[in-house]
Amino acid sequence: MNKLTWPQSNVVTCGEALDVLERLPDECIDLIATDPPYGISYKTSHRSPDSTCAREIRGDTIEEVLPTVKEVARVLKPLGALYWFTRFDVYPVWREEIARYLDVKTPLVWDKGNWSMGDLEGDYGNRTELVIYATKGRHILRGRRDHNLLAFMRPGSNRLHPHQKSQRLLEFLISKSSDIGDLVFDPFCGSGTTLIAAVKLYRKYLGVDVAPEYTEMSQRRIAKAVLERSQLKLGI
């Protein structure tokens, strides 16, 4: 794993989330927005077996990820916020654990605009995903008061990761809970969408992923986002 010397930001490192978290100092992160493993083994059938999006997600059990919650709370600054994406069936487990260390607020519901396959005859199509919103003390949301139903189309068939989130959704959450120059951390960064949203909004970022291929993908996508931001600033 890449060595991480603090203070350091604007870095994506390859390694286990818990290992990196344990090496960070107390209360150093302004905002954490992340999509940890759902807690069940997952392999998408959306793409062909040899495609990027069809790779099996490693470390996909609650038992392996649960210890990161305590560390996430430790590194979060006072008055900071956490956005933790999850599925409805494992939501109670995550909520209970997060509530041991942080103040859990009204859950957010992401309306993804469409739904996956699943049981076509015996179940309803699920087009939503839950987000646990928690704070360390009294966190003040920026801007107007918004409701908790967040309608943002999920990435389409060209997505780079099986659980890739809407960049516009991440931009919304980051803008609501951080300021320019703040440090945004994603300990399960996947293809880097959270980090790219942070770059676009002039926040610093720190990302971790266990898969080297996704770490490299994040670095390439971030470099492109930084270039585009510079060109936009220069009016190119």
PDB file of C-alpha atoms in Angstrom:
ATOM      1  CA  MET A   1       0.000   0.000   0.000  1.00  0.00           C
ATOM      2  CA  ASN A   2       1.182   3.517  -0.741  1.00  0.00           C
ATOM      3  CA  LYS A   3       2.600   5.303   2.287  1.00  0.00           C
ATOM      4  CA  LEU A   4       0.403   8.139   3.472  1.00  0.00           C
ATOM      5  CA  THR A   5       2.235  10.932   5.273  1.00  0.00           C
ATOM      6  CA  TRP A   6      -0.056  13.379   7.033  1.00  0.00           C
ATOM      7  CA  PRO A   7      -1.019  16.093   6.338  1.00  0.00           C
ATOM      8  CA  GLN A   8      -1.788  15.051   2.798  1.00  0.00           C
ATOM      9  CA  SER A   9      -4.738  15.536   0.479  1.00  0.00           C
ATOM     10  CA  ASN A  10      -5.643  15.166  -3.194  1.00  0.00           C
ATOM     11  CA  VAL A  11      -4.476  11.559  -3.063  1.00  0.00           C
ATOM     12  CA  VAL A  12      -6.015   8.237  -4.077  1.00  0.00           C
ATOM     13  CA  THR A  13      -4.326   5.275  -2.429  1.00  0.00           C
ATOM     14  CA  CYS A  14      -4.748   1.544  -2.947  1.00  0.00           C
ATOM     15  CA  GLY A  15      -5.339  -0.481   0.193  1.00  0.00           C
ATOM     16  CA  GLU A  16      -7.818  -1.640   2.785  1.00  0.00           C
ATOM     17  CA  ALA A  17     -10.025   1.162   4.083  1.00  0.00           C
ATOM     18  CA  LEU A  18      -9.497   0.185   7.721  1.00  0.00           C
ATOM     19  CA  ASP A  19      -5.709   0.144   7.356  1.00  0.00           C
ATOM     20  CA  VAL A  20      -5.677   3.675   5.955  1.00  0.00           C
ATOM     21  CA  LEU A  21      -8.222   4.974   8.456  1.00  0.00           C
ATOM     22  CA  GLU A  22      -6.168   3.705  11.386  1.00  0.00           C
ATOM     23  CA  ARG A  23      -3.185   5.755  10.159  1.00  0.00           C
ATOM     24  CA  LEU A  24      -5.094   9.030   9.977  1.00  0.00           C
ATOM     25  CA  PRO A  25      -5.102  11.423  12.945  1.00  0.00           C
ATOM     26  CA  ASP A  26      -8.186  12.252  14.951  1.00  0.00           C
ATOM     27  CA  GLU A  27     -10.691  14.768  13.577  1.00  0.00           C
ATOM     28  CA  CYS A  28      -8.916  15.595  10.306  1.00  0.00           C
ATOM     29  CA  ILE A  29     -11.735  15.161   7.748  1.00  0.00           C
ATOM     30  CA  ASP A  30     -14.486  17.701   7.025  1.00  0.00           C
ATOM     31  CA  LEU A  31     -16.879  15.431   5.121  1.00  0.00           C
ATOM     32  CA  ILE A  32     -17.118  11.708   4.414  1.00  0.00           C
ATOM     33  CA  ALA A  33     -19.295  10.491   1.549  1.00  0.00           C
ATOM     34  CA  THR A  34     -18.971   6.827   0.710  1.00  0.00           C
ATOM     35  CA  ASP A  35     -20.614   3.721  -0.693  1.00  0.00           C
ATOM     36  CA  PRO A  36     -19.232   0.750   1.268  1.00  0.00           C
ATOM     37  CA  PRO A  37     -19.840  -2.865   0.258  1.00  0.00           C
ATOM     38  CA  TYR A  38     -23.513  -3.721   0.641  1.00  0.00           C
ATOM     39  CA  GLY A  39     -22.847  -6.603   2.986  1.00  0.00           C
ATOM     40  CA  ILE A  40     -23.604  -9.424   0.551  1.00  0.00           C
ATOM     41  CA  SER A  41     -21.548 -11.046  -2.174  1.00  0.00           C
ATOM     42  CA  TYR A  42     -22.239  -9.186  -5.401  1.00  0.00           C
ATOM     43  CA  LYS A  43     -21.392  -9.761  -9.023  1.00  0.00           C
ATOM     44  CA  THR A  44     -23.193  -7.765 -11.650  1.00  0.00           C
ATOM     45  CA  SER A  45     -24.680  -9.370 -14.755  1.00  0.00           C
ATOM     46  CA  HIS A  46     -24.973  -5.989 -16.421  1.00  0.00           C
ATOM     47  CA  ARG A  47     -21.892  -6.501 -18.571  1.00  0.00           C
ATOM     48  CA  SER A  48     -20.023  -9.379 -20.131  1.00  0.00           C
ATOM     49  CA  PRO A  49     -17.965 -11.422 -17.617  1.00  0.00           C
ATOM     50  CA  ASP A  50     -14.639  -9.967 -18.735  1.00  0.00           C
ATOM     51  CA  SER A  51     -15.704  -6.316 -18.625  1.00  0.00           C
ATOM     52  CA  THR A  52     -14.720  -3.780 -15.968  1.00  0.00           C
ATOM     53  CA  CYS A  53     -18.250  -3.513 -14.615  1.00  0.00           C
ATOM     54  CA  ALA A  54     -18.564  -7.296 -14.226  1.00  0.00           C
ATOM     55  CA  ARG A  55     -15.700  -7.680 -11.786  1.00  0.00           C
ATOM     56  CA  GLU A  56     -16.648  -9.128  -8.429  1.00  0.00           C
ATOM     57  CA  ILE A  57     -16.432  -6.656  -5.572  1.00  0.00           C
ATOM     58  CA  ARG A  58     -13.921  -7.765  -2.948  1.00  0.00           C
ATOM     59  CA  GLY A  59     -14.433  -7.647   0.807  1.00  0.00           C
ATOM     60  CA  ASP A  60     -18.188  -7.573   0.406  1.00  0.00           C
ATOM     61  CA  THR A  61     -19.354  -8.622   3.873  1.00  0.00           C
ATOM     62  CA  ILE A  62     -20.629  -6.569   6.785  1.00  0.00           C
ATOM     63  CA  GLU A  63     -18.233  -8.306   9.170  1.00  0.00           C
ATOM     64  CA  GLU A  64     -15.257  -7.021   7.175  1.00  0.00           C
ATOM     65  CA  VAL A  65     -16.532  -3.466   6.847  1.00  0.00           C
ATOM     66  CA  LEU A  66     -18.237  -2.872  10.209  1.00  0.00           C
ATOM     67  CA  PRO A  67     -15.009  -1.942  12.087  1.00  0.00           C
ATOM     68  CA  THR A  68     -14.478   0.987   9.713  1.00  0.00           C
ATOM     69  CA  VAL A  69     -17.473   2.828  11.193  1.00  0.00           C
ATOM     70  CA  LYS A  70     -15.698   3.569  14.476  1.00  0.00           C
ATOM     71  CA  GLU A  71     -12.642   4.841  12.605  1.00  0.00           C
ATOM     72  CA  VAL A  72     -14.762   6.938  10.245  1.00  0.00           C
ATOM     73  CA  ALA A  73     -16.298   8.645  13.274  1.00  0.00           C
ATOM     74  CA  ARG A  74     -12.877   9.175  14.848  1.00  0.00           C
ATOM     75  CA  VAL A  75     -11.342  10.946  11.857  1.00  0.00           C
ATOM     76  CA  LEU A  76     -14.386  13.152  11.215  1.00  0.00           C
ATOM     77  CA  LYS A  77     -14.008  16.698  12.495  1.00  0.00           C
ATOM     78  CA  PRO A  78     -16.420  18.097  15.088  1.00  0.00           C
ATOM     79  CA  LEU A  79     -19.485  19.473  13.261  1.00  0.00           C
ATOM     80  CA  GLY A  80     -18.601  17.317  10.240  1.00  0.00           C
ATOM     81  CA  ALA A  81     -21.004  15.078   8.320  1.00  0.00           C
ATOM     82  CA  LEU A  82     -21.173  11.534   6.991  1.00  0.00           C
ATOM     83  CA  TYR A  83     -23.170  10.246   4.004  1.00  0.00           C
ATOM     84  CA  TRP A  84     -23.235   6.437   3.958  1.00  0.00           C
ATOM     85  CA  PHE A  85     -24.957   4.754   0.993  1.00  0.00           C
ATOM     86  CA  THR A  86     -26.640   1.422   1.663  1.00  0.00           C
ATOM     87  CA  ARG A  87     -29.402  -0.980   0.662  1.00  0.00           C
ATOM     88  CA  PHE A  88     -32.731  -1.325   2.425  1.00  0.00           C
ATOM     89  CA  ASP A  89     -32.010  -4.865   3.650  1.00  0.00           C
ATOM     90  CA  VAL A  90     -28.779  -3.984   5.481  1.00  0.00           C
ATOM     91  CA  TYR A  91     -29.759  -0.435   6.449  1.00  0.00           C
ATOM     92  CA  PRO A  92     -30.690  -1.390  10.067  1.00  0.00           C
ATOM     93  CA  VAL A  93     -27.258  -2.907  10.727  1.00  0.00           C
ATOM     94  CA  TRP A  94     -25.360   0.112   9.433  1.00  0.00           C
ATOM     95  CA  ARG A  95     -27.666   2.585  11.149  1.00  0.00           C
ATOM     96  CA  GLU A  96     -27.276   0.895  14.523  1.00  0.00           C
ATOM     97  CA  GLU A  97     -23.482   0.858  14.256  1.00  0.00           C
ATOM     98  CA  ILE A  98     -23.187   4.448  13.033  1.00  0.00           C
ATOM     99  CA  ALA A  99     -25.518   5.624  15.820  1.00  0.00           C
ATOM    100  CA  ARG A 100     -23.015   4.315  18.378  1.00  0.00           C
ATOM    101  CA  TYR A 101     -20.580   7.056  17.386  1.00  0.00           C
ATOM    102  CA  LEU A 102     -22.465   9.797  15.512  1.00  0.00           C
ATOM    103  CA  ASP A 103     -25.835  11.548  15.529  1.00  0.00           C
ATOM    104  CA  VAL A 104     -28.009   9.870  12.898  1.00  0.00           C
ATOM    105  CA  LYS A 105     -30.432  12.238  11.189  1.00  0.00           C
ATOM    106  CA  THR A 106     -33.305  11.834   8.735  1.00  0.00           C
ATOM    107  CA  PRO A 107     -32.399   9.167   6.159  1.00  0.00           C
ATOM    108  CA  LEU A 108     -32.060  10.275   2.559  1.00  0.00           C
ATOM    109  CA  VAL A 109     -33.708   8.382  -0.283  1.00  0.00           C
ATOM    110  CA  TRP A 110     -32.023   8.462  -3.673  1.00  0.00           C
ATOM    111  CA  ASP A 111     -34.512   8.076  -6.527  1.00  0.00           C
ATOM    112  CA  LYS A 112     -32.351   6.661  -9.324  1.00  0.00           C
ATOM    113  CA  GLY A 113     -34.937   7.199 -12.050  1.00  0.00           C
ATOM    114  CA  ASN A 114     -35.078   3.555 -13.150  1.00  0.00           C
ATOM    115  CA  TRP A 115     -34.627   0.131 -11.665  1.00  0.00           C
ATOM    116  CA  SER A 116     -32.639  -3.070 -12.128  1.00  0.00           C
ATOM    117  CA  MET A 117     -33.998  -6.456 -13.133  1.00  0.00           C
ATOM    118  CA  GLY A 118     -34.655  -8.699 -10.118  1.00  0.00           C
ATOM    119  CA  ASP A 119     -37.876 -10.691  -9.623  1.00  0.00           C
ATOM    120  CA  LEU A 120     -40.006  -9.548 -12.552  1.00  0.00           C
ATOM    121  CA  GLU A 121     -43.209 -11.205 -11.337  1.00  0.00           C
ATOM    122  CA  GLY A 122     -43.047 -11.477  -7.548  1.00  0.00           C
ATOM    123  CA  ASP A 123     -41.534  -8.170  -6.425  1.00  0.00           C
ATOM    124  CA  TYR A 124     -41.661  -4.456  -7.133  1.00  0.00           C
ATOM    125  CA  GLY A 125     -38.853  -2.865  -9.101  1.00  0.00           C
ATOM    126  CA  ASN A 126     -36.555  -1.009  -6.710  1.00  0.00           C
ATOM    127  CA  ARG A 127     -35.472   2.389  -8.044  1.00  0.00           C
ATOM    128  CA  THR A 128     -34.305   3.833  -4.728  1.00  0.00           C
ATOM    129  CA  GLU A 129     -31.271   3.601  -2.501  1.00  0.00           C
ATOM    130  CA  LEU A 130     -30.888   4.755   1.093  1.00  0.00           C
ATOM    131  CA  VAL A 131     -28.271   7.147   2.416  1.00  0.00           C
ATOM    132  CA  ILE A 132     -27.554   7.350   6.134  1.00  0.00           C
ATOM    133  CA  TYR A 133     -26.896  10.981   7.022  1.00  0.00           C
ATOM    134  CA  ALA A 134     -25.068  11.419  10.329  1.00  0.00           C
ATOM    135  CA  THR A 135     -23.205  14.261  12.003  1.00  0.00           C
ATOM    136  CA  LYS A 136     -20.595  14.825  14.679  1.00  0.00           C
ATOM    137  CA  GLY A 137     -22.321  17.475  16.733  1.00  0.00           C
ATOM    138  CA  ARG A 138     -24.565  20.123  15.216  1.00  0.00           C
ATOM    139  CA  HIS A 139     -23.716  20.190  11.531  1.00  0.00           C
ATOM    140  CA  ILE A 140     -25.258  23.092   9.614  1.00  0.00           C
ATOM    141  CA  LEU A 141     -26.432  22.342   6.087  1.00  0.00           C
ATOM    142  CA  ARG A 142     -25.586  24.954   3.465  1.00  0.00           C
ATOM    143  CA  GLY A 143     -28.230  26.802   1.485  1.00  0.00           C
ATOM    144  CA  ARG A 144     -31.969  26.292   1.661  1.00  0.00           C
ATOM    145  CA  ARG A 145     -33.686  23.461   3.474  1.00  0.00           C
ATOM    146  CA  ASP A 146     -34.171  20.554   1.058  1.00  0.00           C
ATOM    147  CA  HIS A 147     -36.360  17.474   1.437  1.00  0.00           C
ATOM    148  CA  ASN A 148     -34.901  14.001   1.785  1.00  0.00           C
ATOM    149  CA  LEU A 149     -36.040  12.569  -1.572  1.00  0.00           C
ATOM    150  CA  LEU A 150     -33.146  13.100  -3.970  1.00  0.00           C
ATOM    151  CA  ALA A 151     -33.986  12.540  -7.639  1.00  0.00           C
ATOM    152  CA  PHE A 152     -30.821  12.090  -9.716  1.00  0.00           C
ATOM    153  CA  MET A 153     -30.529   9.677 -12.639  1.00  0.00           C
ATOM    154  CA  ARG A 154     -28.037   6.927 -11.998  1.00  0.00           C
ATOM    155  CA  PRO A 155     -25.262   6.306 -14.552  1.00  0.00           C
ATOM    156  CA  GLY A 156     -26.398   4.331 -17.577  1.00  0.00           C
ATOM    157  CA  SER A 157     -24.970   1.343 -19.392  1.00  0.00           C
ATOM    158  CA  ASN A 158     -21.579   3.042 -19.766  1.00  0.00           C
ATOM    159  CA  ARG A 159     -20.916   3.143 -16.019  1.00  0.00           C
ATOM    160  CA  LEU A 160     -17.426   2.181 -14.901  1.00  0.00           C
ATOM    161  CA  HIS A 161     -18.278   0.432 -11.618  1.00  0.00           C
ATOM    162  CA  PRO A 162     -21.255  -1.784 -10.721  1.00  0.00           C
ATOM    163  CA  HIS A 163     -22.249   0.523  -7.848  1.00  0.00           C
ATOM    164  CA  GLN A 164     -21.276   3.822  -9.467  1.00  0.00           C
ATOM    165  CA  LYS A 165     -23.268   6.751  -8.102  1.00  0.00           C
ATOM    166  CA  SER A 166     -24.614   9.851  -9.809  1.00  0.00           C
ATOM    167  CA  GLN A 167     -21.963  12.563  -9.914  1.00  0.00           C
ATOM    168  CA  ARG A 168     -24.659  15.223  -9.679  1.00  0.00           C
ATOM    169  CA  LEU A 169     -25.966  13.594  -6.507  1.00  0.00           C
ATOM    170  CA  LEU A 170     -22.499  13.621  -4.957  1.00  0.00           C
ATOM    171  CA  GLU A 171     -22.039  17.252  -5.963  1.00  0.00           C
ATOM    172  CA  PHE A 172     -25.319  18.072  -4.240  1.00  0.00           C
ATOM    173  CA  LEU A 173     -24.323  16.330  -0.998  1.00  0.00           C
ATOM    174  CA  ILE A 174     -20.839  17.845  -0.990  1.00  0.00           C
ATOM    175  CA  SER A 175     -22.215  21.338  -1.594  1.00  0.00           C
ATOM    176  CA  LYS A 176     -24.720  20.886   1.262  1.00  0.00           C
ATOM    177  CA  SER A 177     -22.154  19.769   3.829  1.00  0.00           C
ATOM    178  CA  SER A 178     -18.801  21.376   3.040  1.00  0.00           C
ATOM    179  CA  ASP A 179     -17.125  24.569   1.897  1.00  0.00           C
ATOM    180  CA  ILE A 180     -14.476  25.399  -0.696  1.00  0.00           C
ATOM    181  CA  GLY A 181     -11.124  24.055   0.484  1.00  0.00           C
ATOM    182  CA  ASP A 182     -12.606  21.447   2.827  1.00  0.00           C
ATOM    183  CA  LEU A 183     -11.318  17.872   2.764  1.00  0.00           C
ATOM    184  CA  VAL A 184     -13.733  15.241   1.406  1.00  0.00           C
ATOM    185  CA  PHE A 185     -12.896  11.599   2.129  1.00  0.00           C
ATOM    186  CA  ASP A 186     -14.200   8.423   0.477  1.00  0.00           C
ATOM    187  CA  PRO A 187     -12.730   5.256   2.041  1.00  0.00           C
ATOM    188  CA  PHE A 188     -14.448   3.036  -0.559  1.00  0.00           C
ATOM    189  CA  CYS A 189     -13.968   5.261  -3.587  1.00  0.00           C
ATOM    190  CA  GLY A 190     -14.460   2.754  -6.425  1.00  0.00           C
ATOM    191  CA  SER A 191     -14.128   4.575  -9.743  1.00  0.00           C
ATOM    192  CA  GLY A 192     -13.712   7.930  -7.976  1.00  0.00           C
ATOM    193  CA  THR A 193     -17.041   9.684  -8.541  1.00  0.00           C
ATOM    194  CA  THR A 194     -17.080  11.261  -5.059  1.00  0.00           C
ATOM    195  CA  LEU A 195     -13.560  12.574  -5.559  1.00  0.00           C
ATOM    196  CA  ILE A 196     -14.350  14.001  -8.991  1.00  0.00           C
ATOM    197  CA  ALA A 197     -17.355  15.799  -7.529  1.00  0.00           C
ATOM    198  CA  ALA A 198     -15.072  17.231  -4.852  1.00  0.00           C
ATOM    199  CA  VAL A 199     -12.591  18.447  -7.477  1.00  0.00           C
ATOM    200  CA  LYS A 200     -15.343  20.129  -9.471  1.00  0.00           C
ATOM    201  CA  LEU A 201     -16.467  21.999  -6.347  1.00  0.00           C
ATOM    202  CA  TYR A 202     -12.933  23.079  -5.368  1.00  0.00           C
ATOM    203  CA  ARG A 203     -12.703  20.763  -2.371  1.00  0.00           C
ATOM    204  CA  LYS A 204      -9.664  18.734  -1.437  1.00  0.00           C
ATOM    205  CA  TYR A 205     -10.058  14.974  -1.601  1.00  0.00           C
ATOM    206  CA  LEU A 206      -8.711  11.740  -0.173  1.00  0.00           C
ATOM    207  CA  GLY A 207      -9.743   8.351  -1.550  1.00  0.00           C
ATOM    208  CA  VAL A 208      -9.042   4.690  -0.840  1.00  0.00           C
ATOM    209  CA  ASP A 209      -9.944   1.537  -2.736  1.00  0.00           C
ATOM    210  CA  VAL A 210      -8.797  -2.039  -2.317  1.00  0.00           C
ATOM    211  CA  ALA A 211      -8.708  -2.753  -6.069  1.00  0.00           C
ATOM    212  CA  PRO A 212      -5.634  -1.470  -7.966  1.00  0.00           C
ATOM    213  CA  GLU A 213      -7.581  -1.222 -11.222  1.00  0.00           C
ATOM    214  CA  TYR A 214     -10.148   1.099  -9.655  1.00  0.00           C
ATOM    215  CA  THR A 215      -7.465   3.152  -7.903  1.00  0.00           C
ATOM    216  CA  GLU A 216      -5.757   3.730 -11.248  1.00  0.00           C
ATOM    217  CA  MET A 217      -9.089   4.491 -12.896  1.00  0.00           C
ATOM    218  CA  SER A 218      -9.862   7.086 -10.215  1.00  0.00           C
ATOM    219  CA  GLN A 219      -6.490   8.739 -10.704  1.00  0.00           C
ATOM    220  CA  ARG A 220      -7.028   9.018 -14.465  1.00  0.00           C
ATOM    221  CA  ARG A 221     -10.554  10.377 -14.088  1.00  0.00           C
ATOM    222  CA  ILE A 222      -9.456  12.903 -11.462  1.00  0.00           C
ATOM    223  CA  ALA A 223      -6.581  14.125 -13.648  1.00  0.00           C
ATOM    224  CA  LYS A 224      -9.094  14.717 -16.435  1.00  0.00           C
ATOM    225  CA  ALA A 225     -11.460  16.532 -14.051  1.00  0.00           C
ATOM    226  CA  VAL A 226      -8.661  18.790 -12.803  1.00  0.00           C
ATOM    227  CA  LEU A 227      -7.714  19.659 -16.394  1.00  0.00           C
ATOM    228  CA  GLU A 228     -11.330  20.407 -17.302  1.00  0.00           C
ATOM    229  CA  ARG A 229     -11.700  22.600 -14.221  1.00  0.00           C
ATOM    230  CA  SER A 230      -8.567  24.548 -15.159  1.00  0.00           C
ATOM    231  CA  GLN A 231      -9.760  25.007 -18.737  1.00  0.00           C
ATOM    232  CA  LEU A 232     -13.152  26.186 -17.528  1.00  0.00           C
ATOM    233  CA  LYS A 233     -11.508  28.703 -15.222  1.00  0.00           C
ATOM    234  CA  LEU A 234      -9.389  30.002 -18.108  1.00  0.00           C
ATOM    235  CA  GLY A 235     -12.357  30.062 -20.468  1.00  0.00           C
ATOM    236  CA  ILE A 236     -10.766  27.562 -22.854  1.00  0.00           C
TER     237      ILE A 236
END
